[in-house]
Amino acid sequence: MQVAVLAITRHGVALAGRIVAALPGARLFAPEKFRSEAEAAAPDAAQCYTGRVGDQMPAWFAAVDAIVAIVSLGAVVRLIAPHLGSKESDPAVIVVDEAAQFVIPVLSGHLGGANALAGHLAGALGATPVLTTASDARQTLAVDLLGRELGWVFEATHAELVRCSAAVVNDEAVALVQEAGRRDWWANHANGRPGPLPANLTLFEKLEDVDADHFAAVLWIATRAMPAELAARLAGRRIVYRPGSGT
């Protein structure tokens, strides 16, 4: 990931150096007045700017995969608000307090990888990750991350993602059909899941065994095309996951 680590105070710059060290390829951005501190904290990875920090945000949004800001949460919300596009394209945004007690994903927690990055940073800093997405807070399935760590890709509309995600976190009946791919994905799912699969998920080995009328959503892991009749019945409430070769 291309990561911009933003610090605007002297103590923040020192912490930013630790964050850059934990993220290979990350760069530290700080005000020009802290150039000497920034270059000492992150040798060969420091870049200083003049003017307002808000003026730098459009370039960072366009150029990086993630922004880690050692800035107050409220200030970060105001800084990024004018540049928000969509969860499919916005960079991950994470806030870290100057005492390195908390790491808070603010934007693009799942698709942008902010939650996963926050978990990594929390481990490196000895901090607490503050994950507020429902699936992470409840340690349940994140439908837009299923198999991601294995390289799986999903096929679904935005509306289908929303509906299926709601079904999972609201404890509605969900059919999970796995016809392909590795079976050990749950242990490493979304920063790791220590418990069993959620009780509202029913496992199947073949899509044709699912009585669609009994489930609010269907999650199908397969390499074959969905039969036309089932595709019509499940439209709007299904996600298809495609494992790659060997995954």
Coordinates of C-alpha atoms in Angstrom, one line a residue:
M1 CA 0.0 0.0 0.0
Q2 CA 1.0 3.6 -0.6
V3 CA 0.6 5.2 2.8
A4 CA 0.8 8.9 3.8
V5 CA 1.4 9.4 7.5
L6 CA 0.3 12.9 8.5
A7 CA 1.6 14.7 11.6
I8 CA 1.1 18.3 12.5
T9 CA 2.7 18.6 15.9
R10 CA 6.3 17.9 17.2
H11 CA 5.1 15.0 19.3
G12 CA 3.0 13.7 16.4
V13 CA 6.1 13.7 14.1
A14 CA 8.0 11.5 16.6
L15 CA 5.1 9.0 16.6
A16 CA 4.8 9.2 12.9
G17 CA 8.3 7.9 12.6
R18 CA 7.3 4.8 14.5
I19 CA 4.4 4.3 12.2
V20 CA 6.5 4.8 9.0
A21 CA 8.9 2.2 10.4
A22 CA 6.0 -0.3 10.8
L23 CA 4.7 0.3 7.2
P24 CA 7.3 -0.4 4.5
G25 CA 7.0 2.2 1.8
A26 CA 5.1 4.7 3.9
R27 CA 6.0 8.4 3.8
L28 CA 5.8 11.0 6.6
F29 CA 4.2 14.4 5.8
A30 CA 4.7 17.3 8.2
P31 CA 4.7 21.1 8.2
E32 CA 7.9 22.7 7.0
K33 CA 8.6 24.1 10.5
F34 CA 9.1 20.6 11.7
R35 CA 11.5 19.6 8.9
S36 CA 14.4 18.7 11.1
E37 CA 12.2 16.5 13.4
A38 CA 10.6 14.8 10.4
E39 CA 13.8 14.0 8.7
A40 CA 15.2 12.6 12.0
A41 CA 12.0 10.5 12.6
A42 CA 11.8 9.1 9.1
P43 CA 15.1 9.3 7.3
D44 CA 14.6 9.2 3.5
A45 CA 10.9 9.0 4.0
A46 CA 10.0 12.5 5.1
Q47 CA 8.3 15.2 3.0
C48 CA 7.4 18.7 4.3
Y49 CA 4.7 21.1 3.1
T50 CA 4.0 24.7 3.4
G51 CA 0.6 26.3 3.9
R52 CA -2.5 24.7 5.2
V53 CA -2.8 20.9 5.7
G54 CA -6.2 21.0 4.0
D55 CA -4.6 22.1 0.8
Q56 CA -2.6 18.9 0.7
M57 CA -5.6 16.6 1.0
P58 CA -6.7 16.5 -2.7
A59 CA -3.2 15.3 -3.7
W60 CA -3.1 12.6 -1.0
F61 CA -6.6 11.4 -1.8
A62 CA -5.6 11.0 -5.4
A63 CA -2.2 9.4 -4.9
V64 CA -2.2 7.1 -1.9
D65 CA -4.1 4.0 -0.7
A66 CA -4.2 5.0 2.9
I67 CA -3.8 8.1 5.1
V68 CA -2.8 7.7 8.7
A69 CA -3.3 11.0 10.5
I70 CA -2.0 11.8 14.0
V71 CA -4.7 14.5 14.2
S72 CA -7.9 14.8 16.2
L73 CA -10.8 12.7 14.8
G74 CA -13.0 15.8 14.4
A75 CA -10.3 17.6 12.5
V76 CA -9.8 14.7 10.2
V77 CA -13.5 14.4 9.4
R78 CA -13.5 18.1 8.4
L79 CA -10.3 17.7 6.3
I80 CA -11.6 14.7 4.3
A81 CA -15.3 15.6 4.0
P82 CA -15.0 17.7 0.8
H83 CA -13.1 14.9 -1.0
L84 CA -15.3 11.8 -0.3
G85 CA -16.3 9.8 -3.4
S86 CA -17.3 6.2 -2.8
K87 CA -16.2 3.3 -0.7
E88 CA -15.0 1.6 -3.9
S89 CA -12.5 4.4 -4.6
D90 CA -11.8 6.4 -1.4
P91 CA -8.5 5.7 0.4
A92 CA -8.4 4.2 3.8
V93 CA -8.2 6.8 6.5
I94 CA -7.0 6.1 10.0
V95 CA -6.6 8.3 13.1
V96 CA -4.0 7.7 15.8
D97 CA -3.9 9.8 19.0
E98 CA -0.6 11.3 20.0
A99 CA -0.2 9.0 23.0
A100 CA -0.6 6.0 20.6
Q101 CA -3.3 4.6 22.8
F102 CA -6.0 4.2 20.0
V103 CA -6.0 3.4 16.3
I104 CA -9.3 4.4 14.7
P105 CA -10.4 3.6 11.2
V106 CA -12.4 6.5 9.9
L107 CA -13.0 5.7 6.2
S108 CA -13.0 2.6 3.9
G109 CA -12.8 0.1 6.7
H110 CA -13.5 -2.9 4.6
L111 CA -12.9 -2.4 0.9
G112 CA -10.2 0.2 1.4
G113 CA -8.5 -1.9 4.1
A114 CA -8.6 0.6 6.9
N115 CA -9.7 -2.0 9.5
A116 CA -6.9 -4.4 8.6
L117 CA -4.3 -1.6 8.6
A118 CA -5.6 -0.4 12.0
G119 CA -5.2 -3.9 13.4
H120 CA -1.6 -4.1 12.1
L121 CA -0.7 -0.7 13.5
A122 CA -2.3 -1.4 16.8
G123 CA -0.1 -4.5 17.1
A124 CA 3.0 -2.5 16.2
L125 CA 2.3 0.4 18.6
G126 CA 0.8 -1.6 21.4
A127 CA -2.4 0.3 20.9
T128 CA -6.1 -0.6 20.9
P129 CA -7.9 -0.7 17.6
V130 CA -11.3 0.9 17.7
L131 CA -13.4 -0.9 15.1
T132 CA -16.9 0.4 14.8
T133 CA -18.2 -1.6 11.7
A134 CA -20.9 -3.9 12.9
S135 CA -19.3 -7.1 11.6
D136 CA -16.0 -6.3 13.4
A137 CA -17.6 -5.1 16.6
R138 CA -19.7 -8.3 16.8
Q139 CA -16.9 -10.6 15.3
T140 CA -19.3 -11.8 12.6
L141 CA -18.8 -12.3 8.9
A142 CA -17.9 -9.3 6.8
V143 CA -19.5 -10.2 3.4
D144 CA -17.3 -7.8 1.4
L145 CA -14.1 -9.4 2.9
L146 CA -15.0 -13.1 2.6
G147 CA -11.9 -14.8 1.2
R148 CA -10.1 -11.6 0.5
E149 CA -6.9 -12.7 2.4
L150 CA -6.8 -15.7 0.0
G151 CA -7.3 -13.6 -3.2
W152 CA -10.9 -14.3 -3.7
V153 CA -13.0 -11.8 -5.6
F154 CA -16.8 -11.2 -5.3
E155 CA -19.5 -10.5 -7.8
A156 CA -22.4 -8.3 -6.4
T157 CA -24.0 -5.0 -6.9
H158 CA -23.8 -2.3 -4.2
A159 CA -27.4 -3.0 -3.2
E160 CA -26.7 -6.7 -2.9
L161 CA -23.7 -6.1 -0.6
V162 CA -25.8 -3.8 1.6
R163 CA -28.7 -6.3 1.8
C164 CA -26.5 -9.4 2.5
S165 CA -24.4 -7.5 5.0
A166 CA -27.6 -6.4 6.8
A167 CA -28.9 -10.0 6.9
V168 CA -25.6 -11.2 8.5
V169 CA -25.3 -8.5 11.2
N170 CA -29.1 -8.6 12.0
D171 CA -28.9 -12.3 12.6
E172 CA -31.2 -13.2 9.8
A173 CA -31.0 -16.7 8.2
V174 CA -28.1 -16.7 5.7
A175 CA -27.0 -19.6 3.5
L176 CA -23.3 -20.0 3.0
V177 CA -22.6 -22.4 0.1
Q178 CA -19.0 -23.5 -0.5
E179 CA -18.4 -25.5 -3.6
A180 CA -14.8 -24.4 -4.2
G181 CA -11.8 -22.8 -2.5
R182 CA -10.0 -23.4 0.8
R183 CA -12.0 -24.2 3.8
D184 CA -9.8 -22.6 6.4
W185 CA -10.7 -18.9 5.6
W186 CA -12.6 -18.2 8.7
A187 CA -9.6 -18.2 11.1
N188 CA -7.9 -15.3 9.2
H189 CA -11.1 -13.5 8.2
A190 CA -11.1 -9.7 8.8
N191 CA -8.2 -9.5 11.3
G192 CA -9.0 -13.0 12.6
R193 CA -12.0 -14.6 14.2
P194 CA -11.4 -16.7 17.3
G195 CA -14.9 -18.2 17.6
P196 CA -17.1 -20.4 15.5
L197 CA -19.0 -19.3 12.4
P198 CA -22.1 -17.1 13.3
A199 CA -25.1 -19.2 14.3
N200 CA -27.3 -17.6 11.7
L201 CA -25.2 -19.0 8.9
T202 CA -26.2 -22.4 7.5
L203 CA -23.5 -24.3 5.5
F204 CA -24.2 -26.1 2.3
E205 CA -22.0 -27.9 -0.2
K206 CA -24.2 -27.3 -3.3
L207 CA -26.3 -24.4 -4.3
E208 CA -29.2 -26.6 -5.5
D209 CA -29.6 -27.8 -1.9
V210 CA -30.6 -24.4 -0.7
D211 CA -34.3 -23.6 -0.2
A212 CA -34.2 -20.0 -1.2
D213 CA -37.5 -19.1 0.5
H214 CA -35.9 -19.8 3.9
F215 CA -33.0 -17.5 3.6
A216 CA -32.6 -13.7 3.6
A217 CA -29.3 -13.9 1.7
V218 CA -27.2 -16.5 -0.1
L219 CA -23.4 -16.4 -0.2
W220 CA -22.1 -18.7 -2.9
I221 CA -18.4 -19.7 -3.2
A222 CA -17.9 -21.4 -6.6
T223 CA -16.2 -21.4 -9.9
R224 CA -19.2 -22.4 -12.1
A225 CA -21.8 -20.1 -13.5
M226 CA -25.0 -19.8 -11.5
P227 CA -27.9 -21.6 -13.1
A228 CA -30.3 -19.2 -14.7
E229 CA -33.3 -20.2 -12.7
L230 CA -31.5 -19.8 -9.4
A231 CA -29.9 -16.5 -10.5
A232 CA -33.4 -15.1 -11.1
R233 CA -34.7 -16.3 -7.8
L234 CA -31.7 -15.0 -5.8
A235 CA -31.4 -11.7 -7.6
G236 CA -30.8 -8.8 -5.2
R237 CA -29.9 -11.0 -2.2
R238 CA -26.9 -13.0 -3.2
I239 CA -23.1 -12.6 -3.5
V240 CA -20.9 -14.8 -5.6
Y241 CA -17.3 -15.4 -4.5
R242 CA -14.7 -16.6 -7.0
P243 CA -11.6 -18.4 -5.6
G244 CA -8.5 -18.2 -7.7
S245 CA -6.4 -21.2 -8.6
G246 CA -5.2 -23.0 -5.5
T247 CA -7.2 -20.8 -3.2

